[in-house]
Amino acid sequence: MNQKVFLMRRDELEDGQVRKVVSPSGCPIAVYRVEGQFYATHDTCTHATASLSEGEIVDGDLIACPVHDGMFHIPTGQAMGFPCEVDLQTYKIIEEGDEIHADLSQPSDASQASI
């Protein structure tokens, strides 16, 4: 079942930036814009209860946790650096005109491709 949630308008997030959005059900979502592409993951680090949207995008497509500097691959959610060992939940992005949505019932396309 599709759980489409409006995240933002395309022009609200610059390339190389991340922002937290909270879904109507209360789910914290980190929205990223990397090289013109939008991605969405759960906003909470799987190692500590830190908000990843307060972290920094490094090496192009990695998000560094602001607490212990663990890293995740933004497109796939894969844990890439200690102390993070559990992958992030990713969400499928749906672009409709200048609106960016996420389907909270489906993983990102990149995550699906990496399986």
MMTF fields as JSON, N, C-alpha, C and O atoms, coordinates in Angstrom:
{
  "mmtfVersion": "1.0.0",
  "mmtfProducer": "UNKNOWN",
  "numBonds": 459,
  "numAtoms": 460,
  "numGroups": 115,
  "numChains": 1,
  "numModels": 1,
  "chainsPerModel": [1],
  "groupsPerChain": [115],
  "chainIdList": ["A"],
  "bondAtomList": [4, 2, 8, 6, 12, 10, 16, 14, 20, 18, 24, 22, 28, 26, 32, 30, 36, 34, 40, 38, 44, 42, 48, 46, 52, 50, 56, 54, 60, 58, 64, 62, 68, 66, 72, 70, 76, 74, 80, 78, 84, 82, 88, 86, 92, 90, 96, 94, 100, 98, 104, 102, 108, 106, 112, 110, 116, 114, 120, 118, 124, 122, 128, 126, 132, 130, 136, 134, 140, 138, 144, 142, 148, 146, 152, 150, 156, 154, 160, 158, 164, 162, 168, 166, 172, 170, 176, 174, 180, 178, 184, 182, 188, 186, 192, 190, 196, 194, 200, 198, 204, 202, 208, 206, 212, 210, 216, 214, 220, 218, 224, 222, 228, 226, 232, 230, 236, 234, 240, 238, 244, 242, 248, 246, 252, 250, 256, 254, 260, 258, 264, 262, 268, 266, 272, 270, 276, 274, 280, 278, 284, 282, 288, 286, 292, 290, 296, 294, 300, 298, 304, 302, 308, 306, 312, 310, 316, 314, 320, 318, 324, 322, 328, 326, 332, 330, 336, 334, 340, 338, 344, 342, 348, 346, 352, 350, 356, 354, 360, 358, 364, 362, 368, 366, 372, 370, 376, 374, 380, 378, 384, 382, 388, 386, 392, 390, 396, 394, 400, 398, 404, 402, 408, 406, 412, 410, 416, 414, 420, 418, 424, 422, 428, 426, 432, 430, 436, 434, 440, 438, 444, 442, 448, 446, 452, 450, 456, 454],
  "bondOrderList": [1, 1, 1, 1, 1, 1, 1, 1, 1, 1, 1, 1, 1, 1, 1, 1, 1, 1, 1, 1, 1, 1, 1, 1, 1, 1, 1, 1, 1, 1, 1, 1, 1, 1, 1, 1, 1, 1, 1, 1, 1, 1, 1, 1, 1, 1, 1, 1, 1, 1, 1, 1, 1, 1, 1, 1, 1, 1, 1, 1, 1, 1, 1, 1, 1, 1, 1, 1, 1, 1, 1, 1, 1, 1, 1, 1, 1, 1, 1, 1, 1, 1, 1, 1, 1, 1, 1, 1, 1, 1, 1, 1, 1, 1, 1, 1, 1, 1, 1, 1, 1, 1, 1, 1, 1, 1, 1, 1, 1, 1, 1, 1, 1, 1],
  "groupList": [{"groupName": "MET", "atomNameList": ["N", "CA", "C", "O"], "elementList": ["N", "C", "C", "O"], "formalChargeList": [0, 0, 0, 0], "bondAtomList": [1, 0, 2, 1, 3, 2], "bondOrderList": [1, 1, 2], "singleLetterCode": "M", "chemCompType": "L-PEPTIDE LINKING"}, {"groupName": "ASN", "atomNameList": ["N", "CA", "C", "O"], "elementList": ["N", "C", "C", "O"], "formalChargeList": [0, 0, 0, 0], "bondAtomList": [1, 0, 2, 1, 3, 2], "bondOrderList": [1, 1, 2], "singleLetterCode": "N", "chemCompType": "L-PEPTIDE LINKING"}, {"groupName": "GLN", "atomNameList": ["N", "CA", "C", "O"], "elementList": ["N", "C", "C", "O"], "formalChargeList": [0, 0, 0, 0], "bondAtomList": [1, 0, 2, 1, 3, 2], "bondOrderList": [1, 1, 2], "singleLetterCode": "Q", "chemCompType": "L-PEPTIDE LINKING"}, {"groupName": "LYS", "atomNameList": ["N", "CA", "C", "O"], "elementList": ["N", "C", "C", "O"], "formalChargeList": [0, 0, 0, 0], "bondAtomList": [1, 0, 2, 1, 3, 2], "bondOrderList": [1, 1, 2], "singleLetterCode": "K", "chemCompType": "L-PEPTIDE LINKING"}, {"groupName": "VAL", "atomNameList": ["N", "CA", "C", "O"], "elementList": ["N", "C", "C", "O"], "formalChargeList": [0, 0, 0, 0], "bondAtomList": [1, 0, 2, 1, 3, 2], "bondOrderList": [1, 1, 2], "singleLetterCode": "V", "chemCompType": "L-PEPTIDE LINKING"}, {"groupName": "PHE", "atomNameList": ["N", "CA", "C", "O"], "elementList": ["N", "C", "C", "O"], "formalChargeList": [0, 0, 0, 0], "bondAtomList": [1, 0, 2, 1, 3, 2], "bondOrderList": [1, 1, 2], "singleLetterCode": "F", "chemCompType": "L-PEPTIDE LINKING"}, {"groupName": "LEU", "atomNameList": ["N", "CA", "C", "O"], "elementList": ["N", "C", "C", "O"], "formalChargeList": [0, 0, 0, 0], "bondAtomList": [1, 0, 2, 1, 3, 2], "bondOrderList": [1, 1, 2], "singleLetterCode": "L", "chemCompType": "L-PEPTIDE LINKING"}, {"groupName": "ARG", "atomNameList": ["N", "CA", "C", "O"], "elementList": ["N", "C", "C", "O"], "formalChargeList": [0, 0, 0, 0], "bondAtomList": [1, 0, 2, 1, 3, 2], "bondOrderList": [1, 1, 2], "singleLetterCode": "R", "chemCompType": "L-PEPTIDE LINKING"}, {"groupName": "ASP", "atomNameList": ["N", "CA", "C", "O"], "elementList": ["N", "C", "C", "O"], "formalChargeList": [0, 0, 0, 0], "bondAtomList": [1, 0, 2, 1, 3, 2], "bondOrderList": [1, 1, 2], "singleLetterCode": "D", "chemCompType": "L-PEPTIDE LINKING"}, {"groupName": "GLU", "atomNameList": ["N", "CA", "C", "O"], "elementList": ["N", "C", "C", "O"], "formalChargeList": [0, 0, 0, 0], "bondAtomList": [1, 0, 2, 1, 3, 2], "bondOrderList": [1, 1, 2], "singleLetterCode": "E", "chemCompType": "L-PEPTIDE LINKING"}, {"groupName": "GLY", "atomNameList": ["N", "CA", "C", "O"], "elementList": ["N", "C", "C", "O"], "formalChargeList": [0, 0, 0, 0], "bondAtomList": [1, 0, 2, 1, 3, 2], "bondOrderList": [1, 1, 2], "singleLetterCode": "G", "chemCompType": "PEPTIDE LINKING"}, {"groupName": "SER", "atomNameList": ["N", "CA", "C", "O"], "elementList": ["N", "C", "C", "O"], "formalChargeList": [0, 0, 0, 0], "bondAtomList": [1, 0, 2, 1, 3, 2], "bondOrderList": [1, 1, 2], "singleLetterCode": "S", "chemCompType": "L-PEPTIDE LINKING"}, {"groupName": "PRO", "atomNameList": ["N", "CA", "C", "O"], "elementList": ["N", "C", "C", "O"], "formalChargeList": [0, 0, 0, 0], "bondAtomList": [1, 0, 2, 1, 3, 2], "bondOrderList": [1, 1, 2], "singleLetterCode": "P", "chemCompType": "L-PEPTIDE LINKING"}, {"groupName": "CYS", "atomNameList": ["N", "CA", "C", "O"], "elementList": ["N", "C", "C", "O"], "formalChargeList": [0, 0, 0, 0], "bondAtomList": [1, 0, 2, 1, 3, 2], "bondOrderList": [1, 1, 2], "singleLetterCode": "C", "chemCompType": "L-PEPTIDE LINKING"}, {"groupName": "ILE", "atomNameList": ["N", "CA", "C", "O"], "elementList": ["N", "C", "C", "O"], "formalChargeList": [0, 0, 0, 0], "bondAtomList": [1, 0, 2, 1, 3, 2], "bondOrderList": [1, 1, 2], "singleLetterCode": "I", "chemCompType": "L-PEPTIDE LINKING"}, {"groupName": "ALA", "atomNameList": ["N", "CA", "C", "O"], "elementList": ["N", "C", "C", "O"], "formalChargeList": [0, 0, 0, 0], "bondAtomList": [1, 0, 2, 1, 3, 2], "bondOrderList": [1, 1, 2], "singleLetterCode": "A", "chemCompType": "L-PEPTIDE LINKING"}, {"groupName": "TYR", "atomNameList": ["N", "CA", "C", "O"], "elementList": ["N", "C", "C", "O"], "formalChargeList": [0, 0, 0, 0], "bondAtomList": [1, 0, 2, 1, 3, 2], "bondOrderList": [1, 1, 2], "singleLetterCode": "Y", "chemCompType": "L-PEPTIDE LINKING"}, {"groupName": "THR", "atomNameList": ["N", "CA", "C", "O"], "elementList": ["N", "C", "C", "O"], "formalChargeList": [0, 0, 0, 0], "bondAtomList": [1, 0, 2, 1, 3, 2], "bondOrderList": [1, 1, 2], "singleLetterCode": "T", "chemCompType": "L-PEPTIDE LINKING"}, {"groupName": "HIS", "atomNameList": ["N", "CA", "C", "O"], "elementList": ["N", "C", "C", "O"], "formalChargeList": [0, 0, 0, 0], "bondAtomList": [1, 0, 2, 1, 3, 2], "bondOrderList": [1, 1, 2], "singleLetterCode": "H", "chemCompType": "L-PEPTIDE LINKING"}],
  "groupTypeList": [0, 1, 2, 3, 4, 5, 6, 0, 7, 7, 8, 9, 6, 9, 8, 10, 2, 4, 7, 3, 4, 4, 11, 12, 11, 10, 13, 12, 14, 15, 4, 16, 7, 4, 9, 10, 2, 5, 16, 15, 17, 18, 8, 17, 13, 17, 18, 15, 17, 15, 11, 6, 11, 9, 10, 9, 14, 4, 8, 10, 8, 6, 14, 15, 13, 12, 4, 18, 8, 10, 0, 5, 18, 14, 12, 17, 10, 2, 15, 0, 10, 5, 12, 13, 9, 4, 8, 6, 2, 17, 16, 3, 14, 14, 9, 9, 10, 8, 9, 14, 18, 15, 8, 6, 11, 2, 12, 11, 8, 15, 11, 2, 15, 11, 14],
  "groupIdList": [1, 2, 3, 4, 5, 6, 7, 8, 9, 10, 11, 12, 13, 14, 15, 16, 17, 18, 19, 20, 21, 22, 23, 24, 25, 26, 27, 28, 29, 30, 31, 32, 33, 34, 35, 36, 37, 38, 39, 40, 41, 42, 43, 44, 45, 46, 47, 48, 49, 50, 51, 52, 53, 54, 55, 56, 57, 58, 59, 60, 61, 62, 63, 64, 65, 66, 67, 68, 69, 70, 71, 72, 73, 74, 75, 76, 77, 78, 79, 80, 81, 82, 83, 84, 85, 86, 87, 88, 89, 90, 91, 92, 93, 94, 95, 96, 97, 98, 99, 100, 101, 102, 103, 104, 105, 106, 107, 108, 109, 110, 111, 112, 113, 114, 115],
  "secStructList": [7, 7, 7, 3, 3, 3, 3, 3, 3, 4, 4, 4, 1, 7, 6, 6, 3, 3, 3, 3, 3, 3, 7, 6, 6, 7, 7, 3, 3, 3, 3, 3, 3, 3, 6, 6, 3, 3, 3, 3, 3, 3, 1, 5, 7, 1, 1, 1, 1, 7, 5, 4, 4, 4, 1, 3, 3, 3, 6, 6, 6, 3, 3, 3, 7, 6, 6, 6, 7, 7, 3, 3, 3, 6, 6, 6, 7, 7, 3, 3, 3, 6, 6, 7, 7, 1, 7, 7, 7, 3, 3, 3, 3, 3, 3, 3, 6, 6, 3, 3, 3, 3, 3, 6, 6, 1, 7, 7, 2, 2, 2, 2, 2, 6, 7],
  "xCoordList": [0.836, 0.0, 0.882, 1.789, 0.612, 1.368, 1.138, -0.004, 2.221, 2.141, 2.862, 3.888, 2.307, 2.94, 2.792, 1.699, 3.937, 3.999, 4.705, 5.771, 4.111, 4.759, 5.952, 5.832, 7.106, 8.306, 8.601, 8.781, 8.65, 8.995, 8.883, 8.653, 9.052, 9.159, 10.637, 11.532, 10.857, 12.217, 13.173, 14.327, 12.713, 13.602, 13.859, 14.563, 13.304, 13.5, 14.781, 15.151, 15.46, 16.676, 17.754, 17.573, 18.864, 19.973, 20.788, 20.763, 21.505, 22.362, 23.402, 23.979, 23.636, 24.601, 24.049, 24.804, 22.727, 22.099, 21.205, 20.801, 20.905, 19.993, 19.049, 19.435, 17.805, 16.812, 15.891, 15.573, 15.477, 14.531, 13.096, 12.752, 12.271, 10.839, 10.155, 10.632, 9.056, 8.302, 7.001, 6.241, 6.751, 5.538, 4.316, 4.459, 3.116, 1.901, 1.755, 1.122, 2.345, 2.273, 3.371, 3.424, 4.255, 5.315, 6.655, 7.579, 6.79, 8.049, 9.069, 8.799, 10.244, 11.276, 12.014, 12.53, 12.057, 12.654, 13.764, 13.576, 14.922, 15.999, 15.89, 15.885, 15.802, 15.714, 17.029, 17.485, 17.63, 18.935, 18.81, 17.97, 19.657, 19.801, 21.275, 22.115, 21.574, 22.954, 23.085, 22.441, 23.919, 24.138, 22.812, 22.629, 21.89, 20.607, 19.54, 18.376, 19.912, 18.966, 18.486, 19.247, 17.207, 16.644, 16.625, 16.361, 16.908, 16.878, 16.213, 16.21, 15.651, 15.04, 15.371, 15.3, 15.737, 15.991, 15.31, 14.863, 15.244, 14.82, 15.863, 17.049, 15.437, 16.356, 17.183, 18.125, 16.861, 17.551, 18.676, 18.457, 19.862, 21.012, 20.686, 20.038, 21.133, 20.868, 21.788, 21.568, 22.809, 23.726, 23.344, 23.326, 23.043, 22.658, 21.418, 21.104, 20.727, 19.485, 19.748, 19.109, 20.681, 21.02, 20.223, 19.879, 19.936, 19.253, 20.285, 21.159, 20.183, 21.146, 21.064, 22.047, 19.906, 19.775, 20.619, 20.798, 21.134, 22.058, 23.508, 24.434, 23.694, 25.026, 25.468, 24.842, 26.553, 27.144, 27.27, 27.64, 26.958, 27.173, 28.655, 29.205, 29.3, 30.735, 30.98, 30.153, 32.11, 32.512, 31.401, 31.293, 30.594, 29.569, 28.254, 27.213, 28.265, 26.993, 26.948, 26.237, 27.705, 27.665, 27.162, 27.483, 26.37, 25.957, 26.705, 26.708, 27.335, 28.071, 27.177, 26.635, 27.021, 26.234, 26.916, 28.135, 26.144, 26.752, 27.276, 27.987, 26.944, 27.373, 28.704, 29.659, 28.786, 29.998, 30.682, 31.612, 30.232, 30.821, 30.701, 31.438, 29.787, 29.499, 28.909, 28.344, 29.031, 28.568, 27.621, 27.682, 26.742, 25.79, 25.832, 25.996, 25.68, 25.567, 24.144, 23.189, 23.995, 22.677, 21.753, 20.616, 22.172, 21.239, 20.728, 19.573, 21.572, 21.176, 20.895, 20.273, 21.344, 21.188, 22.217, 22.163, 23.158, 24.15, 25.059, 25.586, 25.238, 26.174, 27.586, 27.98, 28.348, 29.661, 30.82, 31.977, 30.539, 31.643, 31.294, 30.202, 32.226, 32.076, 31.771, 32.35, 30.908, 30.299, 28.962, 28.3, 28.563, 27.278, 27.429, 28.264, 26.623, 26.675, 25.342, 25.29, 24.255, 22.917, 22.526, 22.636, 22.065, 21.682, 20.482, 19.685, 20.369, 19.247, 18.065, 18.241, 16.868, 15.67, 15.672, 15.822, 15.506, 15.4, 13.964, 13.191, 13.619, 12.266, 12.336, 13.208, 11.404, 11.317, 10.881, 9.905, 11.615, 11.281, 10.34, 10.523, 9.337, 8.395, 8.429, 8.126, 8.797, 8.838, 7.625, 7.39, 6.863, 5.684, 5.796, 5.507, 6.215, 6.452, 7.562, 8.667, 7.279, 8.301, 8.104, 8.724, 7.241, 7.011, 7.781, 7.857, 8.348, 9.079, 8.273, 7.927, 7.977, 7.236, 8.085, 9.049, 7.718, 8.334, 7.225, 6.173, 7.472, 6.564, 7.187, 8.183, 6.598, 7.162, 6.981, 7.493, 6.261, 6.063, 7.068, 7.086, 7.912, 8.865, 10.274, 10.443, 11.291, 12.671, 13.07, 12.389, 14.155, 14.653, 14.977, 15.246, 14.947, 15.309, 16.742, 17.016, 17.66, 19.063, 19.208, 20.023, 18.428, 18.46, 17.979, 18.557, 16.928, 16.396, 17.423, 17.581, 18.124, 19.101, 20.31, 20.969, 20.606, 21.794, 21.544, 22.477, 20.298, 19.957, 20.354, 20.148],
  "yCoordList": [-1.183, 0.0, 1.248, 1.378, 2.147, 3.38, 4.301, 4.557, 4.794, 5.762, 7.032, 7.401, 7.699, 8.894, 10.087, 10.407, 10.739, 11.882, 13.032, 12.841, 14.217, 15.406, 15.776, 15.847, 16.013, 16.397, 17.887, 18.577, 18.377, 19.782, 20.099, 19.218, 21.369, 21.798, 21.699, 21.872, 21.422, 21.218, 22.359, 22.104, 23.599, 24.74, 25.026, 25.982, 24.22, 24.435, 23.803, 24.042, 22.998, 22.333, 22.462, 22.019, 23.064, 23.233, 21.95, 21.108, 21.824, 20.664, 20.582, 21.596, 19.37, 19.166, 19.44, 19.5, 19.609, 19.919, 18.771, 17.918, 18.77, 17.795, 18.563, 19.554, 18.092, 18.754, 17.697, 16.692, 17.943, 17.056, 17.469, 18.651, 16.456, 16.63, 15.592, 14.462, 15.953, 14.997, 14.686, 15.59, 13.395, 12.981, 13.23, 13.422, 13.229, 13.402, 12.365, 12.635, 11.175, 10.136, 10.276, 9.495, 11.277, 11.513, 10.898, 10.961, 10.306, 9.682, 10.759, 11.568, 10.783, 11.75, 11.283, 10.166, 12.144, 11.801, 12.8, 14.009, 12.288, 13.151, 13.183, 12.139, 14.385, 14.559, 15.173, 16.178, 14.564, 14.974, 15.368, 14.842, 16.299, 16.594, 16.437, 17.208, 15.42, 15.08, 15.05, 14.246, 15.928, 16.037, 16.115, 15.463, 16.924, 17.15, 16.114, 16.321, 14.996, 13.923, 14.05, 14.422, 13.734, 13.74, 12.326, 11.364, 12.212, 10.943, 11.177, 12.294, 10.116, 10.217, 8.967, 7.85, 9.175, 8.07, 8.402, 9.526, 7.404, 7.686, 8.646, 8.521, 9.59, 10.627, 10.203, 10.905, 9.094, 8.703, 7.712, 6.689, 8.013, 7.125, 5.774, 5.708, 4.699, 3.353, 2.987, 1.972, 3.791, 3.516, 4.291, 3.737, 5.561, 6.417, 7.19, 7.243, 7.773, 8.467, 9.896, 10.84, 10.04, 11.352, 11.609, 10.68, 12.872, 13.285, 13.431, 14.296, 12.589, 12.641, 13.95, 14.372, 14.592, 15.869, 16.963, 18.036, 16.698, 17.625, 17.282, 17.967, 16.209, 15.792, 16.516, 17.482, 16.033, 16.681, 15.679, 14.524, 16.132, 15.302, 15.386, 16.475, 14.214, 14.155, 13.223, 12.363, 13.399, 12.553, 12.394, 11.346, 13.406, 13.402, 12.784, 13.427, 11.529, 10.846, 10.067, 9.068, 10.522, 9.917, 10.95, 12.133, 10.499, 11.372, 10.926, 9.745, 11.882, 11.595, 11.919, 13.02, 10.962, 11.175, 12.259, 12.233, 13.211, 14.295, 13.885, 14.662, 12.685, 12.269, 11.529, 11.958, 10.42, 9.602, 9.515, 8.727, 10.316, 10.349, 9.049, 8.843, 8.166, 7.002, 7.492, 8.585, 6.698, 7.157, 6.17, 4.959, 6.744, 5.959, 6.441, 7.633, 5.499, 5.834, 6.327, 5.573, 7.579, 8.199, 7.452, 7.169, 7.119, 6.467, 5.1, 4.757, 4.319, 2.951, 2.763, 1.774, 3.7, 3.564, 2.652, 2.417, 2.133, 1.189, 1.853, 2.941, 1.177, 1.64, 1.515, 0.447, 2.615, 2.649, 2.883, 2.728, 3.249, 3.555, 3.305, 3.644, 2.712, 2.442, 3.745, 4.774, 3.748, 2.62, 2.153, 1.298, 2.699, 2.312, 0.992, 0.867, 0.018, -1.302, -1.731, -2.669, -1.051, -1.383, -0.349, 0.855, -0.83, 0.064, 0.927, 0.569, 2.067, 2.99, 2.564, 1.991, 2.844, 2.686, 3.797, 4.972, 3.426, 4.411, 4.441, 3.513, 5.512, 5.663, 6.053, 6.817, 5.517, 5.818, 7.27, 7.721, 7.99, 9.378, 9.397, 8.66, 10.252, 10.468, 11.96, 12.791, 12.292, 13.694, 13.984, 13.307, 14.992, 15.412, 16.907, 17.721, 17.26, 18.673, 19.195, 18.653, 20.246, 20.782, 20.312, 20.845, 19.317, 18.755, 17.446, 16.622, 17.28, 16.065, 15.334, 15.902, 14.06, 13.206, 11.971, 11.688, 11.243, 9.944, 8.935, 9.255, 7.705, 6.601, 5.852, 5.147, 6.008, 5.406, 3.9, 3.249, 3.33, 1.877, 1.179, -0.05, 1.954, 1.361, 1.903, 3.087, 1.037, 1.516, 2.307, 2.249, 3.034, 3.816, 2.904, 1.715, 3.48, 2.718, 2.205, 1.069, 3.026, 2.624, 1.476, 0.577, 1.5, 0.429, -0.875, -1.933, -0.804, -1.985, -2.55, -3.767, -1.674, -2.101, -2.773, -3.596, -2.429, -2.984, -4.347, -4.989, -4.79, -6.082, -7.225, -8.387],
  "zCoordList": [0.0, 0.0, 0.0, 0.822, -0.913, -1.064, 0.136, 0.517, 0.725, 1.833, 1.41, 1.982, 0.392, -0.172, 0.764, 1.232, 1.025, 1.934, 1.212, 0.627, 1.255, 0.696, 1.575, 2.798, 0.941, 1.684, 1.563, 2.567, 0.326, 0.103, -1.38, -2.208, -1.691, -3.078, -3.47, -2.642, -4.727, -5.247, -4.87, -4.525, -4.932, -4.689, -3.209, -2.882, -2.321, -0.884, -0.343, 0.806, -1.164, -0.697, -1.762, -2.896, -1.394, -2.328, -2.424, -1.527, -3.525, -3.728, -2.608, -2.215, -2.096, -1.021, 0.361, 1.331, 0.465, 1.747, 2.209, 1.418, 3.504, 4.113, 5.03, 5.649, 5.109, 5.961, 6.566, 5.932, 7.79, 8.476, 8.147, 8.148, 7.867, 7.657, 8.535, 8.637, 9.162, 9.974, 9.243, 8.896, 9.014, 8.307, 9.187, 10.394, 8.603, 9.401, 10.519, 11.54, 10.325, 11.357, 12.408, 13.358, 12.24, 13.22, 12.875, 13.686, 11.703, 11.284, 10.902, 10.015, 11.56, 11.186, 9.93, 9.881, 8.926, 7.638, 7.331, 7.467, 6.917, 6.427, 4.91, 4.258, 4.352, 2.903, 2.435, 2.981, 1.424, 0.92, -0.549, -1.279, -0.966, -2.392, -2.713, -2.251, -3.517, -3.855, -5.377, -6.05, -5.902, -7.35, -8.102, -9.129, -7.575, -8.222, -7.941, -8.283, -7.321, -7.011, -5.572, -4.679, -5.362, -4.015, -3.457, -4.178, -2.161, -1.442, -0.096, 0.422, 0.465, 1.793, 2.59, 2.079, 3.857, 4.783, 6.105, 6.33, 6.966, 8.337, 8.905, 8.6, 9.718, 10.197, 11.411, 11.778, 12.031, 13.262, 12.975, 12.325, 13.453, 13.312, 13.934, 14.979, 13.298, 13.817, 14.976, 15.637, 15.231, 16.333, 17.594, 18.693, 17.423, 18.546, 18.116, 16.927, 19.044, 18.696, 18.223, 18.686, 17.309, 16.763, 15.491, 14.76, 15.239, 14.017, 12.902, 12.969, 11.885, 10.788, 10.012, 9.402, 10.029, 9.325, 9.979, 9.402, 11.169, 11.824, 11.492, 11.927, 10.713, 10.302, 9.047, 8.611, 8.478, 7.312, 6.175, 6.39, 4.956, 3.777, 3.438, 3.275, 3.333, 3.039, 1.856, 1.551, 1.202, 0.074, -0.963, -1.602, -1.129, -2.166, -1.78, -1.914, -1.293, -1.041, 0.273, 0.383, 1.258, 2.588, 3.587, 3.48, 4.559, 5.653, 6.904, 7.25, 7.574, 8.806, 9.991, 10.084, 10.895, 12.106, 12.941, 13.107, 13.467, 14.237, 15.611, 16.248, 16.082, 17.424, 17.393, 18.042, 16.647, 16.653, 15.293, 15.118, 14.328, 12.981, 12.202, 11.237, 12.599, 11.766, 10.458, 10.406, 9.396, 8.091, 7.429, 7.644, 6.612, 5.826, 4.382, 4.12, 3.442, 2.024, 1.792, 1.981, 1.386, 1.275, 0.305, 0.683, -0.919, -1.843, -1.378, -1.633, -0.7, -0.33, 1.153, 1.54, 1.993, 3.439, 4.084, 5.291, 3.296, 3.816, 4.843, 4.612, 5.993, 7.02, 6.453, 5.985, 6.496, 5.852, 6.807, 6.415, 8.041, 8.935, 10.383, 10.839, 11.103, 12.526, 13.251, 12.901, 14.22, 14.911, 14.326, 14.914, 13.183, 12.579, 11.834, 10.939, 12.207, 11.585, 10.996, 10.201, 11.38, 10.89, 9.841, 10.073, 8.676, 7.588, 7.958, 8.824, 7.288, 7.459, 6.603, 5.527, 7.082, 6.26, 5.211, 5.547, 3.95, 2.875, 2.372, 2.609, 1.681, 1.142, -0.326, -0.741, -1.103, -2.528, -2.723, -2.124, -3.563, -3.895, -5.096, -6.065, -5.007, -6.102, -6.418, -5.561, -7.647, -8.061, -8.935, -9.935, -8.547, -9.301, -9.556, -8.679, -10.76, -11.065, -10.177, -10.177, -9.416, -8.511, -7.071, -6.151, -6.879, -5.542, -5.367, -6.279, -4.174, -3.819, -2.752, -1.717, -3.024, -2.105, -1.815, -2.526, -0.771, -0.484, -0.27, 0.283, -0.715, -0.415, 0.757, 0.594, 1.929, 3.143, 3.194, 4.105, 2.228, 2.201, 1.286, 1.216, 0.576, -0.362, -0.125, 0.167, -0.249, -0.135, -1.378, -2.402, -1.288, -2.424, -3.598, -3.424, -4.801, -5.995, -5.895, -6.281, -5.381, -5.244, -4.257, -4.463, -3.195, -2.2, -2.817, -2.569, -3.616, -4.3, -5.271, -5.367, -5.994, -6.989, -6.352, -6.988, -5.102, -4.441, -3.812, -3.332, -3.81, -3.187, -4.084, -3.732]
}
